mmCIF file of C-alpha atoms in Angstrom:
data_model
loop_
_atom_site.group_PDB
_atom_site.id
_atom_site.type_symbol
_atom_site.label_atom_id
_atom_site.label_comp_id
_atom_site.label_asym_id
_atom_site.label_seq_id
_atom_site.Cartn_x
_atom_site.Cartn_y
_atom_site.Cartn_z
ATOM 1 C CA UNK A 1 11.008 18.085 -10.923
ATOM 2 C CA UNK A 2 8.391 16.745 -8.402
ATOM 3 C CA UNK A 3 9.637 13.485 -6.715
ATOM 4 C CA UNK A 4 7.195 10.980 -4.722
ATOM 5 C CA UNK A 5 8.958 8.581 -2.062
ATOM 6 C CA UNK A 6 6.635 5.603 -1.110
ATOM 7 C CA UNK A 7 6.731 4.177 2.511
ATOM 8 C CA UNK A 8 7.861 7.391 3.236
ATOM 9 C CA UNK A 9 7.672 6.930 7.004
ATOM 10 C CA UNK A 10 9.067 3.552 6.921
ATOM 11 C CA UNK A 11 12.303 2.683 7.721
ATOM 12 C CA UNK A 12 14.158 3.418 4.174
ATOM 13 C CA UNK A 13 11.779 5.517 2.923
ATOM 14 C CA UNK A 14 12.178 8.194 5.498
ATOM 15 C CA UNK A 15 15.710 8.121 5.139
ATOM 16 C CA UNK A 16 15.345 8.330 1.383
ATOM 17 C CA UNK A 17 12.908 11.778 2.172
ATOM 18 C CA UNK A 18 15.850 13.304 4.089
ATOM 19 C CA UNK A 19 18.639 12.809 1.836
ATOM 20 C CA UNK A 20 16.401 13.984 -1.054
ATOM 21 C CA UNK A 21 16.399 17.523 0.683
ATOM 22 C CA UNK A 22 19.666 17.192 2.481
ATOM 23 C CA UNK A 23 20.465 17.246 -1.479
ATOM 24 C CA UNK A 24 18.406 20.255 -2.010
ATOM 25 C CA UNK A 25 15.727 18.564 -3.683
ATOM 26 C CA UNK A 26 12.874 21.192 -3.494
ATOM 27 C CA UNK A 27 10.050 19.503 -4.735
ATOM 28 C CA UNK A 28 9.514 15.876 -2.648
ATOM 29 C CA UNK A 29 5.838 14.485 -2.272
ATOM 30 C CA UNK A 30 5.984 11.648 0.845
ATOM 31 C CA UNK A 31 3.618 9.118 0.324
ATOM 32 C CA UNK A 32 2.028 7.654 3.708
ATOM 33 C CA UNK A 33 -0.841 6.044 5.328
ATOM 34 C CA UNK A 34 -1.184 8.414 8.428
ATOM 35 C CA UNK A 35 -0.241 12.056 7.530
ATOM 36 C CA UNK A 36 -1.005 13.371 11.346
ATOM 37 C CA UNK A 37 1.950 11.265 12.165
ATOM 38 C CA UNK A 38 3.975 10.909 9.989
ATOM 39 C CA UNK A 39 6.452 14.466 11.100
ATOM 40 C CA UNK A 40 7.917 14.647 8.082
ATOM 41 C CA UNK A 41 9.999 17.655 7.749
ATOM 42 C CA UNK A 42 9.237 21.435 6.708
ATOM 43 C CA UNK A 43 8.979 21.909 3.082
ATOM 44 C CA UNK A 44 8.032 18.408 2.331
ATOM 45 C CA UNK A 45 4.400 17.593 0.516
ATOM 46 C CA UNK A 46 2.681 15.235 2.240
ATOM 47 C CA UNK A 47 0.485 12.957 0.674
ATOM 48 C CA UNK A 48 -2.338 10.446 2.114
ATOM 49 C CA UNK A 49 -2.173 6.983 0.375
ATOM 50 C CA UNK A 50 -0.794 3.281 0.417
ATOM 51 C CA UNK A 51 0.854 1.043 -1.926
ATOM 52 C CA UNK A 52 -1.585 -1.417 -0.756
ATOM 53 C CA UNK A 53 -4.824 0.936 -1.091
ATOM 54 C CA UNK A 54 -4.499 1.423 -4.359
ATOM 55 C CA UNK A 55 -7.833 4.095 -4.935
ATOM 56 C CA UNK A 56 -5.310 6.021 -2.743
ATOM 57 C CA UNK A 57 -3.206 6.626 -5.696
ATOM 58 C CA UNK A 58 -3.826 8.737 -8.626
ATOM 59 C CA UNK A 59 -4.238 11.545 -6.929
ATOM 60 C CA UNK A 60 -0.893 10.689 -4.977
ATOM 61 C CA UNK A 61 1.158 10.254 -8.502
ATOM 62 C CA UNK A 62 -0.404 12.852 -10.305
ATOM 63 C CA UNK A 63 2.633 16.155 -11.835
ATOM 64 C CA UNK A 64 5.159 13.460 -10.346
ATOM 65 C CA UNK A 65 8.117 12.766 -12.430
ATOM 66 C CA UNK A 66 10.356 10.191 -11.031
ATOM 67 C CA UNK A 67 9.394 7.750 -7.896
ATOM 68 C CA UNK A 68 10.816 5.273 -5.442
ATOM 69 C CA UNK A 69 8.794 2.756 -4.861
ATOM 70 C CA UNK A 70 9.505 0.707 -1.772
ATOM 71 C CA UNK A 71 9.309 -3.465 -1.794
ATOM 72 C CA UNK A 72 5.588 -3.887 -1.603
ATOM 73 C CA UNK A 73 4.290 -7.237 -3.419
ATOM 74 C CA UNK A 74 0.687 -7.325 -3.339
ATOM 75 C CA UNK A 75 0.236 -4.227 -5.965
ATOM 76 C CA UNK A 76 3.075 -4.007 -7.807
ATOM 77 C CA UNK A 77 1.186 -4.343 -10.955
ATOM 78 C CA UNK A 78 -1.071 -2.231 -10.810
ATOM 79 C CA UNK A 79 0.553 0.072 -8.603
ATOM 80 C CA UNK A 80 3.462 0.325 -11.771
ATOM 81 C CA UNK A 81 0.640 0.733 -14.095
ATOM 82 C CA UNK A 82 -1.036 3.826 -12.497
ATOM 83 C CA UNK A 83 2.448 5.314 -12.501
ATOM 84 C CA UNK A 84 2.714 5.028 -16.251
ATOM 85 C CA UNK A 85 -0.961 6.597 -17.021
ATOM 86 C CA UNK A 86 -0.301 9.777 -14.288
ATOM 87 C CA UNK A 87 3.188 10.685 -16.775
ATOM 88 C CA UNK A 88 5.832 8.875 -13.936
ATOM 89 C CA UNK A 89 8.946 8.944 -16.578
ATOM 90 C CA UNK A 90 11.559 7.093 -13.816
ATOM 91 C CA UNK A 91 11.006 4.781 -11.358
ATOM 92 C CA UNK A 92 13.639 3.771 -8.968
ATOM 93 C CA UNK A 93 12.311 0.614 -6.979
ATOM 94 C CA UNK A 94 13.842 -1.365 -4.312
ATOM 95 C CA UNK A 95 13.358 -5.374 -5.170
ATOM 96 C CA UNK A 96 15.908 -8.201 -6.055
ATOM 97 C CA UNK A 97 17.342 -10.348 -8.358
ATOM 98 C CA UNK A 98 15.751 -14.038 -9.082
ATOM 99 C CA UNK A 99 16.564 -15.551 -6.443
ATOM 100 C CA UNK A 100 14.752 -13.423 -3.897
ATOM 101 C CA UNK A 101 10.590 -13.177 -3.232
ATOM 102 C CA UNK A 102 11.308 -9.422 -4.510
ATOM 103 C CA UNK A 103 12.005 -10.348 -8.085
ATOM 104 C CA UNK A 104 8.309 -9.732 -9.330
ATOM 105 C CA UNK A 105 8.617 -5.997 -8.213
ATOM 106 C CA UNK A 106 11.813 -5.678 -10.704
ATOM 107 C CA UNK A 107 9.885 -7.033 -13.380
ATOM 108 C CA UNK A 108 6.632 -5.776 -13.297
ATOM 109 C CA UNK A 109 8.401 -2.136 -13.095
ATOM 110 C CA UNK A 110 10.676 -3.290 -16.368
ATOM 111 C CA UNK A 111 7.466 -4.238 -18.412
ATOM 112 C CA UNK A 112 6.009 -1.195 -17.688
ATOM 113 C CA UNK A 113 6.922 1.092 -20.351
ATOM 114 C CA UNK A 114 8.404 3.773 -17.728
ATOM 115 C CA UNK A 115 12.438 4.406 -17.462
ATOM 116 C CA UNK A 116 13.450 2.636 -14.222
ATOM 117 C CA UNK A 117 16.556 1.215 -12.186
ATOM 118 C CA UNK A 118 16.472 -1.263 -9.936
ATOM 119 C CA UNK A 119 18.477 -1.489 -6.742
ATOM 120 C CA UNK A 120 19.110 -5.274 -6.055
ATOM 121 C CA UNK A 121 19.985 -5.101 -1.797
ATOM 122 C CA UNK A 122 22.112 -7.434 0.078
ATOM 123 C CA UNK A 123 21.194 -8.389 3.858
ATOM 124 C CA UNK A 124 20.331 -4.947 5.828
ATOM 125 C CA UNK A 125 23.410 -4.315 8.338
ATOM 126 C CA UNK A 126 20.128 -3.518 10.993
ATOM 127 C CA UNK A 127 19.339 -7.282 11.019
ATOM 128 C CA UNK A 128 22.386 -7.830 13.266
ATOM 129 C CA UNK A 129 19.548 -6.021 16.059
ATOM 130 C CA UNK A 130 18.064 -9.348 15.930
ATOM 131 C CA UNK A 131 20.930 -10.454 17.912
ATOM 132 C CA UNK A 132 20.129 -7.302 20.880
ATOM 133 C CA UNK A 133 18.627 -9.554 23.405
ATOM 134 C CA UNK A 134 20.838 -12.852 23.601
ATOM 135 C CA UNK A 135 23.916 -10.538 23.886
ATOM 136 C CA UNK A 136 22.372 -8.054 26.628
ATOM 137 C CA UNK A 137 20.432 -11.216 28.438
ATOM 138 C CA UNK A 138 23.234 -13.755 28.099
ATOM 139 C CA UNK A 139 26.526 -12.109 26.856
ATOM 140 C CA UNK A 140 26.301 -14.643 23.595
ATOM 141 C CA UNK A 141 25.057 -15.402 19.862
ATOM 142 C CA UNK A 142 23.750 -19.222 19.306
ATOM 143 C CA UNK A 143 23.870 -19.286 15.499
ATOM 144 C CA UNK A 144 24.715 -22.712 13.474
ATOM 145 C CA UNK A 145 27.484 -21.567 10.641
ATOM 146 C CA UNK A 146 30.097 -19.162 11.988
ATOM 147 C CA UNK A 147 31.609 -19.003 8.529
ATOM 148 C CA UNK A 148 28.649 -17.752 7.020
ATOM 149 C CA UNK A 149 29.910 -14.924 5.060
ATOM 150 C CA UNK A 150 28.015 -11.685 3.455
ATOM 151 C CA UNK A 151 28.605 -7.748 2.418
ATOM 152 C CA UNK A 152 25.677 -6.430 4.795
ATOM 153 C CA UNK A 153 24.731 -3.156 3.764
ATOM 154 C CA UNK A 154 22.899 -0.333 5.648
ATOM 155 C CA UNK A 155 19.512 1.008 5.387
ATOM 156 C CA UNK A 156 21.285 5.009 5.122
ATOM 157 C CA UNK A 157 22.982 3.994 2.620
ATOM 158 C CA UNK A 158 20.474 2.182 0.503
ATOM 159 C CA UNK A 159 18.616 5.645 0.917
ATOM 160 C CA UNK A 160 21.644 7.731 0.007
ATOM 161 C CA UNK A 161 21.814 6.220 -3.353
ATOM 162 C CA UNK A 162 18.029 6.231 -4.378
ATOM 163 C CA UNK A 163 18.480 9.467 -3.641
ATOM 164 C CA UNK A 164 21.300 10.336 -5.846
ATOM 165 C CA UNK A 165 19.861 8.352 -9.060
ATOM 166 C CA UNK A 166 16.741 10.434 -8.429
ATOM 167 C CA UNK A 167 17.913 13.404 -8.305
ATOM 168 C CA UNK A 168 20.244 12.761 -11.499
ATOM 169 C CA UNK A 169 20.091 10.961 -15.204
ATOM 170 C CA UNK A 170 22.288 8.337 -16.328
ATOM 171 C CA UNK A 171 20.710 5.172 -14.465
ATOM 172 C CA UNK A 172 17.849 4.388 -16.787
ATOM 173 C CA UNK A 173 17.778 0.601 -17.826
ATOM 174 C CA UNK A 174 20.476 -0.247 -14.977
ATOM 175 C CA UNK A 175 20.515 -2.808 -12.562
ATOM 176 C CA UNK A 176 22.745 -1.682 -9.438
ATOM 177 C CA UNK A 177 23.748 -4.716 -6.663
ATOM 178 C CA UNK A 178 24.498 -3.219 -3.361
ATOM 179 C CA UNK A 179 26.323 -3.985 -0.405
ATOM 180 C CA UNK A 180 28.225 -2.827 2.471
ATOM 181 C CA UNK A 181 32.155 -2.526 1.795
ATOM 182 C CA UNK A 182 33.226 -5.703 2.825
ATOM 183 C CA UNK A 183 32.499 -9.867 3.427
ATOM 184 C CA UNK A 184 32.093 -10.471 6.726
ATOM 185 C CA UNK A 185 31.817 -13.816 8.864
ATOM 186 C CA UNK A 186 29.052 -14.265 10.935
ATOM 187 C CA UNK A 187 32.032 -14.568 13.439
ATOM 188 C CA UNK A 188 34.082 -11.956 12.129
ATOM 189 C CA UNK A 189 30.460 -9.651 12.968
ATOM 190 C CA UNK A 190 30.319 -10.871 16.652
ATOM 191 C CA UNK A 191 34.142 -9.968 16.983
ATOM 192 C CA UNK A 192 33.293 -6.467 15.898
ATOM 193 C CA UNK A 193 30.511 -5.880 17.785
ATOM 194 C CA UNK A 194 32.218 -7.430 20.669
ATOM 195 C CA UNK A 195 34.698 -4.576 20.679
ATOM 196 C CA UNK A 196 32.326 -1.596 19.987
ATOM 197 C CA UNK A 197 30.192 -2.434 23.160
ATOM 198 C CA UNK A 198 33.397 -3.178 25.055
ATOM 199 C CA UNK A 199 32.958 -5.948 26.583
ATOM 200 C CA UNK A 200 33.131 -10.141 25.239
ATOM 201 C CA UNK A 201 30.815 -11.504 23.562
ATOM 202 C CA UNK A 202 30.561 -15.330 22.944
ATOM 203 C CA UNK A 203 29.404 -17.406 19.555
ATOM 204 C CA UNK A 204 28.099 -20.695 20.712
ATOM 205 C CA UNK A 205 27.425 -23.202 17.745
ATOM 206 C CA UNK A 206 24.280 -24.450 17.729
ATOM 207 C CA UNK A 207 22.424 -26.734 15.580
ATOM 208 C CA UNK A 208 20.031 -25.914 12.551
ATOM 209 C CA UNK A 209 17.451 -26.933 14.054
ATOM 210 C CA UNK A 210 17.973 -25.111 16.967
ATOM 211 C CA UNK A 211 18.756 -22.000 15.248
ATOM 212 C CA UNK A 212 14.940 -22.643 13.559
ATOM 213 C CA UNK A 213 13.287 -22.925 16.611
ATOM 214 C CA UNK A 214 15.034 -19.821 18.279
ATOM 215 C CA UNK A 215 13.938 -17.819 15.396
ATOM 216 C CA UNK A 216 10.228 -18.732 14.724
ATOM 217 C CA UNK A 217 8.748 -16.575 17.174
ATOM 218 C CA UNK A 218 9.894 -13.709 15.724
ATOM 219 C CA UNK A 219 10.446 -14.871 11.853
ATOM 220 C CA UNK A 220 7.559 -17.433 12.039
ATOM 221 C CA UNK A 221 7.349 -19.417 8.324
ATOM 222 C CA UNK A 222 10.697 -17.639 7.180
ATOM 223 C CA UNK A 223 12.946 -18.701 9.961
ATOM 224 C CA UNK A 224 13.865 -22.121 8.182
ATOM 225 C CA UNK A 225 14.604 -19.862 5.239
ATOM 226 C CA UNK A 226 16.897 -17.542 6.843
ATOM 227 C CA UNK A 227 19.258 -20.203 8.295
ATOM 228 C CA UNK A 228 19.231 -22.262 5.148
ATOM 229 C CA UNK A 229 20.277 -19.222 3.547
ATOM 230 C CA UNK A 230 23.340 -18.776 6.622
ATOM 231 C CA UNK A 231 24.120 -21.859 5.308
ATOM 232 C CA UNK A 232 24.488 -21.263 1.874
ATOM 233 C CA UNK A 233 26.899 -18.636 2.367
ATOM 234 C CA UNK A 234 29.465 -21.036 3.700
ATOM 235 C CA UNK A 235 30.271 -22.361 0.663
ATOM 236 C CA UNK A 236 29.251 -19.014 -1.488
ATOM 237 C CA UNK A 237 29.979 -16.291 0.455
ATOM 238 C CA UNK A 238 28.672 -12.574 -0.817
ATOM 239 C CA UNK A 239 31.469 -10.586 -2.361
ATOM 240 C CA UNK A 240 30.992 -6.702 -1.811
ATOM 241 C CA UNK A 241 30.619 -4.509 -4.709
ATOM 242 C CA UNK A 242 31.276 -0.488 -4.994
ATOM 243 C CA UNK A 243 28.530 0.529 -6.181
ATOM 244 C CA UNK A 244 27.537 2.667 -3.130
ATOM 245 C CA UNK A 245 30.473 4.435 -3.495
ATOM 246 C CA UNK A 246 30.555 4.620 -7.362
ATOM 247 C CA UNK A 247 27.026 6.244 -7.521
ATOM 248 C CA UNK A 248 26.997 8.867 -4.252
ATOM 249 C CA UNK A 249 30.802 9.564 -3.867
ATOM 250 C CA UNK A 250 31.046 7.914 -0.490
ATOM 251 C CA UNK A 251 31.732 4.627 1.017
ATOM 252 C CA UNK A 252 29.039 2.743 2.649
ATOM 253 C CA UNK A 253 28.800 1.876 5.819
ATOM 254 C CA UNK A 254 31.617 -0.833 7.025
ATOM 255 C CA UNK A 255 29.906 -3.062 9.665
ATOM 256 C CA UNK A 256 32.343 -1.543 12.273
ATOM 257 C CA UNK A 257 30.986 2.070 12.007
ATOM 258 C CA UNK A 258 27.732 0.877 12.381
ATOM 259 C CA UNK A 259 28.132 -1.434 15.385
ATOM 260 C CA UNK A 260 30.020 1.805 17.060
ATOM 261 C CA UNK A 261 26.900 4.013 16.637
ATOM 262 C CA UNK A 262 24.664 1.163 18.013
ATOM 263 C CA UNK A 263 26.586 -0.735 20.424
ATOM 264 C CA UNK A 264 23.780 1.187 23.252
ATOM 265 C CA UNK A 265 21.296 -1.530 21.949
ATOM 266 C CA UNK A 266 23.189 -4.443 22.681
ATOM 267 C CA UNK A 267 24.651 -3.416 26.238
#
């Protein structure tokens, strides 16, 4: 069973490419825009192509059976139909439900005729790096909604479980919501980071429109969306699910663990 991983040298993708053979998958075709360097492991095929260079393609998905296909917008369509014509039978994508910008990539791979599963991800724990520079530079967060509440979940373990449905049956047709293990506040995050660098670490409310105007440089046009989005987990905060753990056999990732192996980038 040949297996291609898309945006194999991004972030999830390459993580999804090492569980695959830490699973002793033997046959794993990496799909990515610069093969020199991409240093993929030993034993892995490499392949040159682009979700968004879509000539790249056929050649990439021909004698593949099952795929994950990373969150890439522009192409879905026909990116889902060239997987159907080169014999793809599964698809395992990475999108969202309807009320995220990924939806289209869930439905385009539903309409097109090949066995799929989508995996519907909350916030990515690795988000909380946006926070690396106020806490090293000033020793504090400036946020609006302290209460804001959500199950952030982390890239490994998104990874860890497109690499188990790949690499076994029983998750055609199924939608799978995941999350980290537990609802956090935005405070309740700051606390925990607080004590994995070792030192305090202070939440200053700010305003929204502050919060905007800190953000834009990096976020540009989606900044306003983010905090409206801190804001609407006040009142509906994210409740964690178990599906990591149902599907691989292993907990995910509590926010705790995480900040421990990271709390380097925020000193």
């Amino acid at each position: 069973m040949k297996i291609l991983v898309t945006g194999a040298t991004g972030n999830i993708g390459r993580m999804v490419v090492d569980h695959l053979l830490a699973a002793g998958a033997e046959e794993v075709r990496a799909l990515t825009n610069n093969p020199r360097r991409a240093a993929l492991p030993a034993g892995v095929e490499v392949a040159d192509g682009y979700l968004r260079r879509v000539s790249s393609l056929p050649a990439a998905f021909a004698g593949v059976d099952r795929m994950y296909l990373a969150p890439v917008l522009e192409t879905v369509d026909e990116v889902v139909a060239l997987a159907k014509d080169a014999g793809i039978r599964h698809i395992v994508d990475l999108s969202g439900d309807e009320h995220t910008e990924w939806q289209p990539i869930a439905t385009a791979v539903a309409k097109s005729g090949v066995d799929w599963t989508h995996l519907y991800a909350g916030e990515f724990t690795e988000n909380t790096l946006m926070w690396a520079d106020q806490v090293r530079s000033t020793g504090e967060i400036r946020e609006p909604y302290p209460e804001a509440a959500n199950a952030p979940i982390t890239m490994d373990d998104i990874a860890r479980v497109a690499a188990t449905i790949l690499l076994s049956d029983g998750h055609e047709g199924r939608i799978h919501h995941l999350t980290g293990p537990e609802t956090l506040t935005r405070a309740d995050r700051v606390r925990q980071l607080a004590e994995a660098i070792g030192g305090p670490i202070d939440f200053v409310k700010v305003s929204r429109a502050e919060a905007i105007q800190r953000l834009t440089p990096t976020m540009g046009e989606y900044a306003e969306w983010y905090v409206d989005g801190l804001e609407m987990m006040v009142e509906h905060p994210q409740q964690p699910t178990t599906a990591v753990a149902d599907i691989t056999g292993a907990p995910a990732t509590t926010f705790a663990r995480w900040a421990a192996a990271n709390a380097h980038l925020f000193r």
